[in-house]
Amino acid sequence: MRSGSGTAGAAVAVTGVGAVSAAGLGAEACWARVCAGHSTARADPLLAGSGARVSCRVPEFDATALLGAGLARRTGPFIQYALVAAGEAIRQAGLDPADWDGARVAVVTGSAFGGAPSWGEQALRLAAGGRVAPLAVPLFMTNMAAGQLSLALNARGPSLAVGTACASGASAIGLAAGLLREGSCDLALAGGSEAAVDRLTAAAFARIDALAAGTGDPAASCRPFDRARDGFVLAEGAAMLVLERVADARARGARVLAELAGYAASADAHHPTTPDPAGRGLEAALRGALAAAGAGPGEVDHVNAHATGTPLGDLAEARTLHRLFGPDLPVTAAKGALGHTLGAAGALEAVLTVLSIDRALVPPTANLTEPDPAIGLRVVREVPLRHPITLALSTSAGFGGQNAVLAFAAP
């Protein structure tokens, strides 16, 4: 695998991770829940009438206690989740915004829906004859997660928002690494956030039969790679990573959790909502990420799959992974435990992939009780797999035919 020095082509280190998920606050809570193989999905009466019965909501999130009354009032949930996840990542990286050169700090966030639920609430208020909130615009604009992070952290470098549907979080991380390599910043906060578990979003996904029916045990609703899979469960959360050049991280004595060795993106150019059954776009992104990492398919030790639990999506991804890596590569899918966090999914799964490398452990896939024989992969289930990992891939895909693949390597 390639490594670099200086700026152009420099190796990129992950020195901090943070997460907010249905498992609770913190990357460790997320990791523990996924490793336990227990789903966070619950019956959700707030979605009544939408066609959805279950969701994976962030529990007991007190924005005022976590962020202060002023900031909590000025921000919506998808921004708040990003702020909390970023704070955790920064602390783990051993950094203090009061000490850094803000002009050299970049922020790149991804989201599929941004503050759309807040916008819907304002529309209802207006329709009822009321007035919209004075801060309605910054509550819903997708770029405001990056904007509020920049404000809160005195990060005056590039501040970007990425919208590639459910690949947004992964795309944001890949683009941030590019900013580091081209010398546009010396430090980057990158990830994704989403808080779109509302009746309108649920109804829209239910209308196209994308959601799990949720007619039995709510916790068993999302079943990646399982014979009985029938859709995904809407979820919310955020994940942020601290990225810096490896040489800079070593120079300040930081612990490198993993290296971001490669990234690539592609488009299916097939259908607005249905993945290419041949997986040609995903394969191009997989091969591109490996080429960027200077590695071949035979060097991959693990894949954290996108696998949402939909019949067509899981099968198309599995066929592509089988074609490139064969049947024996350990694969996992986190959405059985965490639900589908849409634009945050790629970032949450990137965090899990980094932790898998750091701890030489592949989490099981929750709710995989009867593997679909058509999948043809070694999908880890029931208990974690102790497995040394030198190179791992995290795959993401989204409506519009968006594909993004991140390649992480052991430091």
CSV table of C-alpha atoms in Angstrom, one decimal:
chain,number,residue,atom,x,y,z
A,1,MET,CA,0.0,0.0,0.0
A,2,ARG,CA,1.1,3.5,-0.7
A,3,SER,CA,2.3,5.9,1.9
A,4,GLY,CA,3.3,9.5,1.5
A,5,SER,CA,5.3,12.4,3.0
A,6,GLY,CA,5.1,16.1,2.6
A,7,THR,CA,1.7,17.3,1.3
A,8,ALA,CA,0.9,15.9,-2.2
A,9,GLY,CA,0.1,12.3,-1.8
A,10,ALA,CA,0.6,12.4,2.0
A,11,ALA,CA,-0.8,9.6,4.1
A,12,VAL,CA,-3.9,10.6,6.0
A,13,ALA,CA,-4.4,9.6,9.6
A,14,VAL,CA,-7.6,9.2,11.6
A,15,THR,CA,-6.8,10.4,15.1
A,16,GLY,CA,-10.2,10.8,16.6
A,17,VAL,CA,-13.8,9.5,16.1
A,18,GLY,CA,-17.1,10.5,17.6
A,19,ALA,CA,-20.6,9.3,17.2
A,20,VAL,CA,-24.2,9.8,18.2
A,21,SER,CA,-26.6,7.0,17.3
A,22,ALA,CA,-29.6,5.0,18.5
A,23,ALA,CA,-27.2,3.1,20.7
A,24,GLY,CA,-26.6,6.4,22.6
A,25,LEU,CA,-23.9,9.0,22.9
A,26,GLY,CA,-20.4,8.2,21.9
A,27,ALA,CA,-18.4,5.9,19.6
A,28,GLU,CA,-17.9,3.4,22.3
A,29,ALA,CA,-21.7,3.0,22.9
A,30,CYS,CA,-22.2,2.5,19.2
A,31,TRP,CA,-19.3,0.0,19.0
A,32,ALA,CA,-20.6,-2.0,22.0
A,33,ARG,CA,-24.1,-2.2,20.7
A,34,VAL,CA,-23.0,-3.4,17.2
A,35,CYS,CA,-20.6,-5.9,18.7
A,36,ALA,CA,-23.3,-7.3,20.9
A,37,GLY,CA,-25.4,-7.9,17.8
A,38,HIS,CA,-28.5,-6.3,19.4
A,39,SER,CA,-30.9,-4.1,17.4
A,40,THR,CA,-31.8,-0.6,18.5
A,41,ALA,CA,-35.1,-0.6,16.5
A,42,ARG,CA,-38.3,0.1,18.5
A,43,ALA,CA,-41.9,0.6,17.8
A,44,ASP,CA,-42.5,4.3,17.0
A,45,PRO,CA,-46.0,5.7,17.6
A,46,LEU,CA,-44.9,9.1,16.4
A,47,LEU,CA,-44.8,7.6,12.8
A,48,ALA,CA,-48.4,6.5,13.0
A,49,GLY,CA,-50.2,6.9,9.6
A,50,SER,CA,-46.9,7.1,7.7
A,51,GLY,CA,-46.7,3.5,6.7
A,52,ALA,CA,-43.7,2.9,9.0
A,53,ARG,CA,-44.0,1.2,12.4
A,54,VAL,CA,-40.5,1.2,13.8
A,55,SER,CA,-37.4,3.5,13.9
A,56,CYS,CA,-34.0,3.8,15.5
A,57,ARG,CA,-34.1,7.2,17.3
A,58,VAL,CA,-31.3,8.7,19.4
A,59,PRO,CA,-32.3,8.2,23.0
A,60,GLU,CA,-32.3,10.8,25.8
A,61,PHE,CA,-30.5,13.5,23.8
A,62,ASP,CA,-30.5,16.8,25.9
A,63,ALA,CA,-29.2,19.4,23.5
A,64,THR,CA,-29.4,22.1,26.2
A,65,ALA,CA,-27.2,20.1,28.6
A,66,LEU,CA,-24.8,19.1,25.9
A,67,LEU,CA,-24.5,22.4,24.0
A,68,GLY,CA,-25.9,25.1,26.1
A,69,ALA,CA,-29.3,26.8,25.9
A,70,GLY,CA,-28.2,29.4,23.3
A,71,LEU,CA,-26.7,27.0,20.8
A,72,ALA,CA,-29.5,24.4,21.3
A,73,ARG,CA,-32.1,27.0,20.5
A,74,ARG,CA,-30.3,28.1,17.3
A,75,THR,CA,-29.8,24.6,15.8
A,76,GLY,CA,-31.8,21.6,14.8
A,77,PRO,CA,-31.2,18.0,15.7
A,78,PHE,CA,-29.0,17.1,12.7
A,79,ILE,CA,-26.7,20.0,13.5
A,80,GLN,CA,-26.7,19.2,17.2
A,81,TYR,CA,-25.7,15.6,16.6
A,82,ALA,CA,-22.8,16.7,14.4
A,83,LEU,CA,-21.6,19.1,17.1
A,84,VAL,CA,-21.6,16.5,19.8
A,85,ALA,CA,-19.9,13.9,17.6
A,86,ALA,CA,-17.3,16.4,16.6
A,87,GLY,CA,-16.6,17.3,20.2
A,88,GLU,CA,-15.9,13.7,21.1
A,89,ALA,CA,-13.6,13.2,18.1
A,90,ILE,CA,-11.6,16.3,18.9
A,91,ARG,CA,-11.2,15.2,22.5
A,92,GLN,CA,-10.0,11.8,21.5
A,93,ALA,CA,-7.5,13.3,19.1
A,94,GLY,CA,-6.0,15.3,21.9
A,95,LEU,CA,-6.8,18.7,20.3
A,96,ASP,CA,-8.1,22.0,21.6
A,97,PRO,CA,-9.7,24.5,19.2
A,98,ALA,CA,-8.4,27.3,21.4
A,99,ASP,CA,-4.9,26.2,20.4
A,100,TRP,CA,-5.1,25.5,16.7
A,101,ASP,CA,-4.7,27.8,13.7
A,102,GLY,CA,-8.4,28.0,12.6
A,103,ALA,CA,-7.4,29.1,9.2
A,104,ARG,CA,-5.9,25.7,8.5
A,105,VAL,CA,-8.9,23.6,9.8
A,106,ALA,CA,-11.5,22.4,7.3
A,107,VAL,CA,-15.0,21.0,8.0
A,108,VAL,CA,-16.8,18.7,5.6
A,109,THR,CA,-20.2,17.3,6.5
A,110,GLY,CA,-22.6,15.2,4.6
A,111,SER,CA,-26.4,14.8,4.9
A,112,ALA,CA,-29.2,13.5,2.7
A,113,PHE,CA,-32.1,15.5,4.3
A,114,GLY,CA,-30.4,18.1,6.5
A,115,GLY,CA,-33.1,20.0,8.4
A,116,ALA,CA,-36.0,18.9,6.3
A,117,PRO,CA,-38.1,17.9,9.3
A,118,SER,CA,-37.6,21.4,10.8
A,119,TRP,CA,-38.8,22.8,7.4
A,120,GLY,CA,-41.8,20.7,7.6
A,121,GLU,CA,-42.7,21.9,11.0
A,122,GLN,CA,-42.4,25.5,9.9
A,123,ALA,CA,-44.7,24.7,6.9
A,124,LEU,CA,-47.3,23.4,9.2
A,125,ARG,CA,-47.0,26.4,11.4
A,126,LEU,CA,-47.5,28.7,8.4
A,127,ALA,CA,-50.5,26.7,7.1
A,128,ALA,CA,-52.2,27.0,10.5
A,129,GLY,CA,-52.0,30.8,10.3
A,130,GLY,CA,-48.9,31.3,12.4
A,131,ARG,CA,-45.5,32.8,11.7
A,132,VAL,CA,-42.4,30.8,10.9
A,133,ALA,CA,-39.5,31.0,13.4
A,134,PRO,CA,-36.9,33.8,12.9
A,135,LEU,CA,-34.2,31.2,12.5
A,136,ALA,CA,-36.2,28.9,10.2
A,137,VAL,CA,-33.7,29.2,7.3
A,138,PRO,CA,-30.5,28.1,9.3
A,139,LEU,CA,-32.5,25.4,10.9
A,140,PHE,CA,-33.1,23.5,7.7
A,141,MET,CA,-30.2,24.4,5.3
A,142,THR,CA,-28.1,21.3,4.7
A,143,ASN,CA,-24.8,23.3,4.9
A,144,MET,CA,-25.5,24.5,8.5
A,145,ALA,CA,-24.0,21.4,10.1
A,146,ALA,CA,-20.7,22.5,8.6
A,147,GLY,CA,-21.4,26.1,9.2
A,148,GLN,CA,-22.2,25.7,12.9
A,149,LEU,CA,-19.2,23.5,13.4
A,150,SER,CA,-17.0,26.1,11.8
A,151,LEU,CA,-18.5,28.8,14.1
A,152,ALA,CA,-18.3,26.7,17.3
A,153,LEU,CA,-14.7,25.5,16.6
A,154,ASN,CA,-13.1,28.6,15.0
A,155,ALA,CA,-12.5,26.5,11.9
A,156,ARG,CA,-11.9,29.1,9.1
A,157,GLY,CA,-10.6,26.8,6.4
A,158,PRO,CA,-12.8,25.2,3.7
A,159,SER,CA,-16.3,24.5,5.1
A,160,LEU,CA,-18.3,22.2,2.8
A,161,ALA,CA,-21.5,20.3,2.7
A,162,VAL,CA,-21.9,17.2,0.6
A,163,GLY,CA,-25.2,15.8,-0.6
A,164,THR,CA,-24.8,12.3,-2.2
A,165,ALA,CA,-27.9,10.8,-0.6
A,166,CYS,CA,-27.0,7.8,1.6
A,167,ALA,CA,-23.3,8.0,0.5
A,168,SER,CA,-23.0,11.6,1.9
A,169,GLY,CA,-21.0,10.8,5.1
A,170,ALA,CA,-18.5,8.7,3.2
A,171,SER,CA,-18.2,11.3,0.4
A,172,ALA,CA,-17.5,14.0,3.0
A,173,ILE,CA,-14.7,11.9,4.5
A,174,GLY,CA,-13.1,11.2,1.1
A,175,LEU,CA,-13.3,14.9,0.1
A,176,ALA,CA,-11.8,16.0,3.4
A,177,ALA,CA,-8.8,13.7,2.8
A,178,GLY,CA,-8.4,15.3,-0.6
A,179,LEU,CA,-8.2,18.8,1.0
A,180,LEU,CA,-5.4,17.5,3.3
A,181,ARG,CA,-3.5,16.0,0.5
A,182,GLU,CA,-3.7,19.1,-1.7
A,183,GLY,CA,-2.6,21.3,1.1
A,184,SER,CA,-5.8,23.3,1.6
A,185,CYS,CA,-5.8,22.5,5.3
A,186,ASP,CA,-3.7,20.8,8.0
A,187,LEU,CA,-6.6,19.3,9.9
A,188,ALA,CA,-10.1,18.3,8.9
A,189,LEU,CA,-13.3,17.4,10.7
A,190,ALA,CA,-15.4,15.2,8.4
A,191,GLY,CA,-18.5,13.0,8.6
A,192,GLY,CA,-22.2,13.0,8.3
A,193,SER,CA,-25.4,13.7,10.3
A,194,GLU,CA,-29.1,13.0,9.9
A,195,ALA,CA,-32.3,13.5,11.9
A,196,ALA,CA,-35.0,12.7,9.4
A,197,VAL,CA,-37.1,10.2,11.4
A,198,ASP,CA,-40.4,12.0,10.8
A,199,ARG,CA,-43.8,11.1,9.3
A,200,LEU,CA,-43.2,12.8,5.9
A,201,THR,CA,-39.8,11.1,5.3
A,202,ALA,CA,-41.2,7.8,6.5
A,203,ALA,CA,-44.3,8.1,4.3
A,204,ALA,CA,-42.1,8.9,1.3
A,205,PHE,CA,-39.9,5.8,1.7
A,206,ALA,CA,-42.9,3.6,2.6
A,207,ARG,CA,-44.6,4.8,-0.7
A,208,ILE,CA,-41.7,3.1,-2.7
A,209,ASP,CA,-41.7,0.0,-0.5
A,210,ALA,CA,-38.2,0.7,0.8
A,211,LEU,CA,-39.0,0.2,4.5
A,212,ALA,CA,-39.1,-3.0,6.6
A,213,ALA,CA,-42.7,-4.0,7.3
A,214,GLY,CA,-42.0,-4.2,11.0
A,215,THR,CA,-45.0,-6.5,11.6
A,216,GLY,CA,-43.3,-8.8,14.0
A,217,ASP,CA,-40.7,-8.0,16.7
A,218,PRO,CA,-39.7,-4.4,16.0
A,219,ALA,CA,-36.1,-5.2,17.0
A,220,ALA,CA,-35.9,-7.8,14.2
A,221,SER,CA,-37.2,-5.5,11.4
A,222,CYS,CA,-34.0,-4.8,9.6
A,223,ARG,CA,-32.3,-8.0,8.4
A,224,PRO,CA,-29.2,-7.3,6.2
A,225,PHE,CA,-28.3,-10.3,3.9
A,226,ASP,CA,-31.1,-12.4,5.5
A,227,ARG,CA,-33.5,-14.5,3.5
A,228,ALA,CA,-36.4,-12.7,5.1
A,229,ARG,CA,-35.1,-9.1,4.6
A,230,ASP,CA,-37.8,-6.7,3.3
A,231,GLY,CA,-36.4,-3.2,3.8
A,232,PHE,CA,-34.6,-0.8,6.1
A,233,VAL,CA,-35.5,1.0,9.3
A,234,LEU,CA,-35.3,4.7,9.4
A,235,ALA,CA,-32.6,5.9,11.9
A,236,GLU,CA,-30.9,9.1,13.0
A,237,GLY,CA,-27.4,10.0,14.3
A,238,ALA,CA,-24.0,11.4,13.3
A,239,ALA,CA,-20.4,10.5,13.2
A,240,MET,CA,-17.3,12.7,12.8
A,241,LEU,CA,-13.7,11.9,12.2
A,242,VAL,CA,-10.6,14.0,12.8
A,243,LEU,CA,-8.2,13.6,9.9
A,244,GLU,CA,-4.7,14.9,9.6
A,245,ARG,CA,-1.6,14.0,7.7
A,246,VAL,CA,0.2,11.1,9.3
A,247,ALA,CA,3.5,13.0,9.6
A,248,ASP,CA,1.7,15.8,11.5
A,249,ALA,CA,0.0,13.4,13.8
A,250,ARG,CA,3.2,11.6,14.6
A,251,ALA,CA,5.0,14.9,15.1
A,252,ARG,CA,2.6,16.0,17.8
A,253,GLY,CA,2.6,12.5,19.5
A,254,ALA,CA,-1.0,11.7,18.5
A,255,ARG,CA,-2.2,8.1,18.4
A,256,VAL,CA,-3.2,7.1,14.9
A,257,LEU,CA,-6.2,4.8,14.9
A,258,ALA,CA,-6.0,4.0,11.2
A,259,GLU,CA,-5.0,5.5,7.9
A,260,LEU,CA,-7.4,6.6,5.3
A,261,ALA,CA,-5.6,4.9,2.5
A,262,GLY,CA,-8.0,5.5,-0.4
A,263,TYR,CA,-11.3,6.8,-1.6
A,264,ALA,CA,-13.3,6.7,-4.8
A,265,ALA,CA,-16.8,7.5,-6.0
A,266,SER,CA,-18.9,6.6,-9.0
A,267,ALA,CA,-22.4,6.7,-10.4
A,268,ASP,CA,-24.5,3.8,-11.6
A,269,ALA,CA,-26.3,5.9,-14.2
A,270,HIS,CA,-28.9,3.3,-14.0
A,271,HIS,CA,-32.1,4.4,-12.2
A,272,PRO,CA,-33.1,7.2,-9.7
A,273,THR,CA,-33.7,4.8,-6.8
A,274,THR,CA,-32.8,1.2,-7.8
A,275,PRO,CA,-29.2,0.1,-7.8
A,276,ASP,CA,-27.6,-1.4,-10.9
A,277,PRO,CA,-28.2,-5.2,-10.4
A,278,ALA,CA,-24.8,-5.8,-12.0
A,279,GLY,CA,-23.1,-3.6,-9.5
A,280,ARG,CA,-20.9,-1.9,-12.2
A,281,GLY,CA,-20.8,1.5,-10.4
A,282,LEU,CA,-20.0,0.0,-7.0
A,283,GLU,CA,-17.3,-2.2,-8.6
A,284,ALA,CA,-15.7,0.9,-10.2
A,285,ALA,CA,-15.7,2.7,-6.8
A,286,LEU,CA,-14.2,-0.4,-5.1
A,287,ARG,CA,-11.5,-0.7,-7.6
A,288,GLY,CA,-10.8,3.0,-7.5
A,289,ALA,CA,-10.4,3.0,-3.7
A,290,LEU,CA,-8.1,0.1,-3.9
A,291,ALA,CA,-6.0,1.8,-6.6
A,292,ALA,CA,-5.8,4.9,-4.5
A,293,ALA,CA,-4.5,2.8,-1.7
A,294,GLY,CA,-2.0,1.0,-3.9
A,295,ALA,CA,-3.6,-2.3,-3.1
A,296,GLY,CA,-5.3,-5.2,-4.9
A,297,PRO,CA,-8.4,-7.2,-4.0
A,298,GLY,CA,-6.3,-10.0,-2.5
A,299,GLU,CA,-5.0,-7.6,0.2
A,300,VAL,CA,-8.4,-6.7,1.6
A,301,ASP,CA,-9.1,-8.3,5.0
A,302,HIS,CA,-12.6,-7.0,5.8
A,303,VAL,CA,-15.6,-5.1,4.2
A,304,ASN,CA,-18.1,-3.1,6.2
A,305,ALA,CA,-21.0,-3.3,3.8
A,306,HIS,CA,-23.7,-0.7,3.0
A,307,ALA,CA,-26.3,-3.5,3.2
A,308,THR,CA,-29.6,-1.8,4.1
A,309,GLY,CA,-31.7,-4.9,4.3
A,310,THR,CA,-33.5,-4.3,1.0
A,311,PRO,CA,-34.0,-7.4,-1.3
A,312,LEU,CA,-32.4,-5.8,-4.4
A,313,GLY,CA,-29.8,-3.6,-2.8
A,314,ASP,CA,-28.2,-6.3,-0.6
A,315,LEU,CA,-28.1,-8.8,-3.5
A,316,ALA,CA,-26.5,-6.4,-5.9
A,317,GLU,CA,-23.8,-5.4,-3.4
A,318,ALA,CA,-23.2,-9.0,-2.4
A,319,ARG,CA,-22.7,-10.1,-6.0
A,320,THR,CA,-20.2,-7.3,-6.6
A,321,LEU,CA,-18.3,-8.1,-3.4
A,322,HIS,CA,-18.2,-11.8,-4.3
A,323,ARG,CA,-17.0,-11.0,-7.8
A,324,LEU,CA,-14.0,-9.0,-6.5
A,325,PHE,CA,-13.2,-10.8,-3.3
A,326,GLY,CA,-14.6,-14.3,-3.4
A,327,PRO,CA,-16.7,-16.0,-0.7
A,328,ASP,CA,-14.4,-16.1,2.2
A,329,LEU,CA,-13.7,-12.4,3.1
A,330,PRO,CA,-15.3,-11.4,6.5
A,331,VAL,CA,-18.2,-9.0,5.8
A,332,THR,CA,-20.4,-7.2,8.3
A,333,ALA,CA,-23.4,-4.8,8.1
A,334,ALA,CA,-24.2,-2.4,10.9
A,335,LYS,CA,-27.7,-1.4,9.9
A,336,GLY,CA,-29.3,-4.5,11.5
A,337,ALA,CA,-28.2,-2.9,14.8
A,338,LEU,CA,-28.4,0.8,14.1
A,339,GLY,CA,-30.9,1.2,11.4
A,340,HIS,CA,-30.3,3.3,8.3
A,341,THR,CA,-29.1,6.7,9.2
A,342,LEU,CA,-29.2,7.8,5.5
A,343,GLY,CA,-26.6,10.6,5.0
A,344,ALA,CA,-24.8,9.7,8.3
A,345,ALA,CA,-24.5,6.0,7.5
A,346,GLY,CA,-21.2,6.1,5.6
A,347,ALA,CA,-19.6,8.1,8.5
A,348,LEU,CA,-20.9,5.8,11.2
A,349,GLU,CA,-19.7,2.8,9.3
A,350,ALA,CA,-16.4,4.5,8.7
A,351,VAL,CA,-16.0,4.9,12.5
A,352,LEU,CA,-16.9,1.2,13.0
A,353,THR,CA,-14.4,0.2,10.3
A,354,VAL,CA,-11.6,2.2,12.0
A,355,LEU,CA,-12.4,0.6,15.3
A,356,SER,CA,-12.4,-2.9,13.7
A,357,ILE,CA,-8.9,-2.2,12.5
A,358,ASP,CA,-7.8,-0.8,15.8
A,359,ARG,CA,-9.2,-3.7,17.8
A,360,ALA,CA,-8.8,-6.5,15.3
A,361,LEU,CA,-12.4,-7.4,15.6
A,362,VAL,CA,-15.3,-7.7,13.1
A,363,PRO,CA,-18.7,-7.1,14.6
A,364,PRO,CA,-21.6,-9.5,13.8
A,365,THR,CA,-24.5,-8.5,11.6
A,366,ALA,CA,-27.6,-8.2,13.8
A,367,ASN,CA,-30.8,-10.0,12.8
A,368,LEU,CA,-29.0,-12.3,10.4
A,369,THR,CA,-30.6,-15.6,11.4
A,370,GLU,CA,-31.1,-17.3,8.1
A,371,PRO,CA,-28.5,-16.1,5.5
A,372,ASP,CA,-29.8,-15.8,2.0
A,373,PRO,CA,-28.0,-18.5,0.0
A,374,ALA,CA,-27.9,-16.1,-3.0
A,375,ILE,CA,-25.6,-13.8,-1.1
A,376,GLY,CA,-22.6,-16.1,-1.2
A,377,LEU,CA,-20.5,-14.2,1.3
A,378,ARG,CA,-18.9,-14.9,4.7
A,379,VAL,CA,-21.1,-12.5,6.6
A,380,VAL,CA,-20.2,-12.4,10.3
A,381,ARG,CA,-23.1,-13.2,12.6
A,382,GLU,CA,-24.1,-14.0,16.1
A,383,VAL,CA,-20.7,-13.1,17.7
A,384,PRO,CA,-17.8,-10.9,16.8
A,385,LEU,CA,-14.9,-12.4,14.8
A,386,ARG,CA,-11.4,-11.9,16.1
A,387,HIS,CA,-9.5,-11.1,12.9
A,388,PRO,CA,-6.3,-9.1,12.3
A,389,ILE,CA,-7.0,-6.4,9.7
A,390,THR,CA,-4.4,-4.6,7.6
A,391,LEU,CA,-6.8,-3.2,5.0
A,392,ALA,CA,-10.6,-2.7,5.2
A,393,LEU,CA,-13.2,-1.2,3.0
A,394,SER,CA,-16.4,0.6,3.9
A,395,THR,CA,-19.0,0.8,1.1
A,396,SER,CA,-21.8,3.3,0.7
A,397,ALA,CA,-24.5,3.8,-1.8
A,398,GLY,CA,-27.5,6.1,-2.3
A,399,PHE,CA,-30.4,7.2,-4.5
A,400,GLY,CA,-29.2,8.7,-7.8
A,401,GLY,CA,-26.8,5.8,-8.2
A,402,GLN,CA,-24.3,7.3,-5.9
A,403,ASN,CA,-21.4,5.1,-4.7
A,404,ALA,CA,-18.5,5.9,-2.4
A,405,VAL,CA,-15.9,3.6,-1.0
A,406,LEU,CA,-13.4,4.3,1.8
A,407,ALA,CA,-10.2,2.2,2.2
A,408,PHE,CA,-8.7,2.2,5.8
A,409,ALA,CA,-5.4,0.7,6.6
A,410,ALA,CA,-3.7,-0.3,9.9
A,411,PRO,CA,-1.2,2.4,10.9
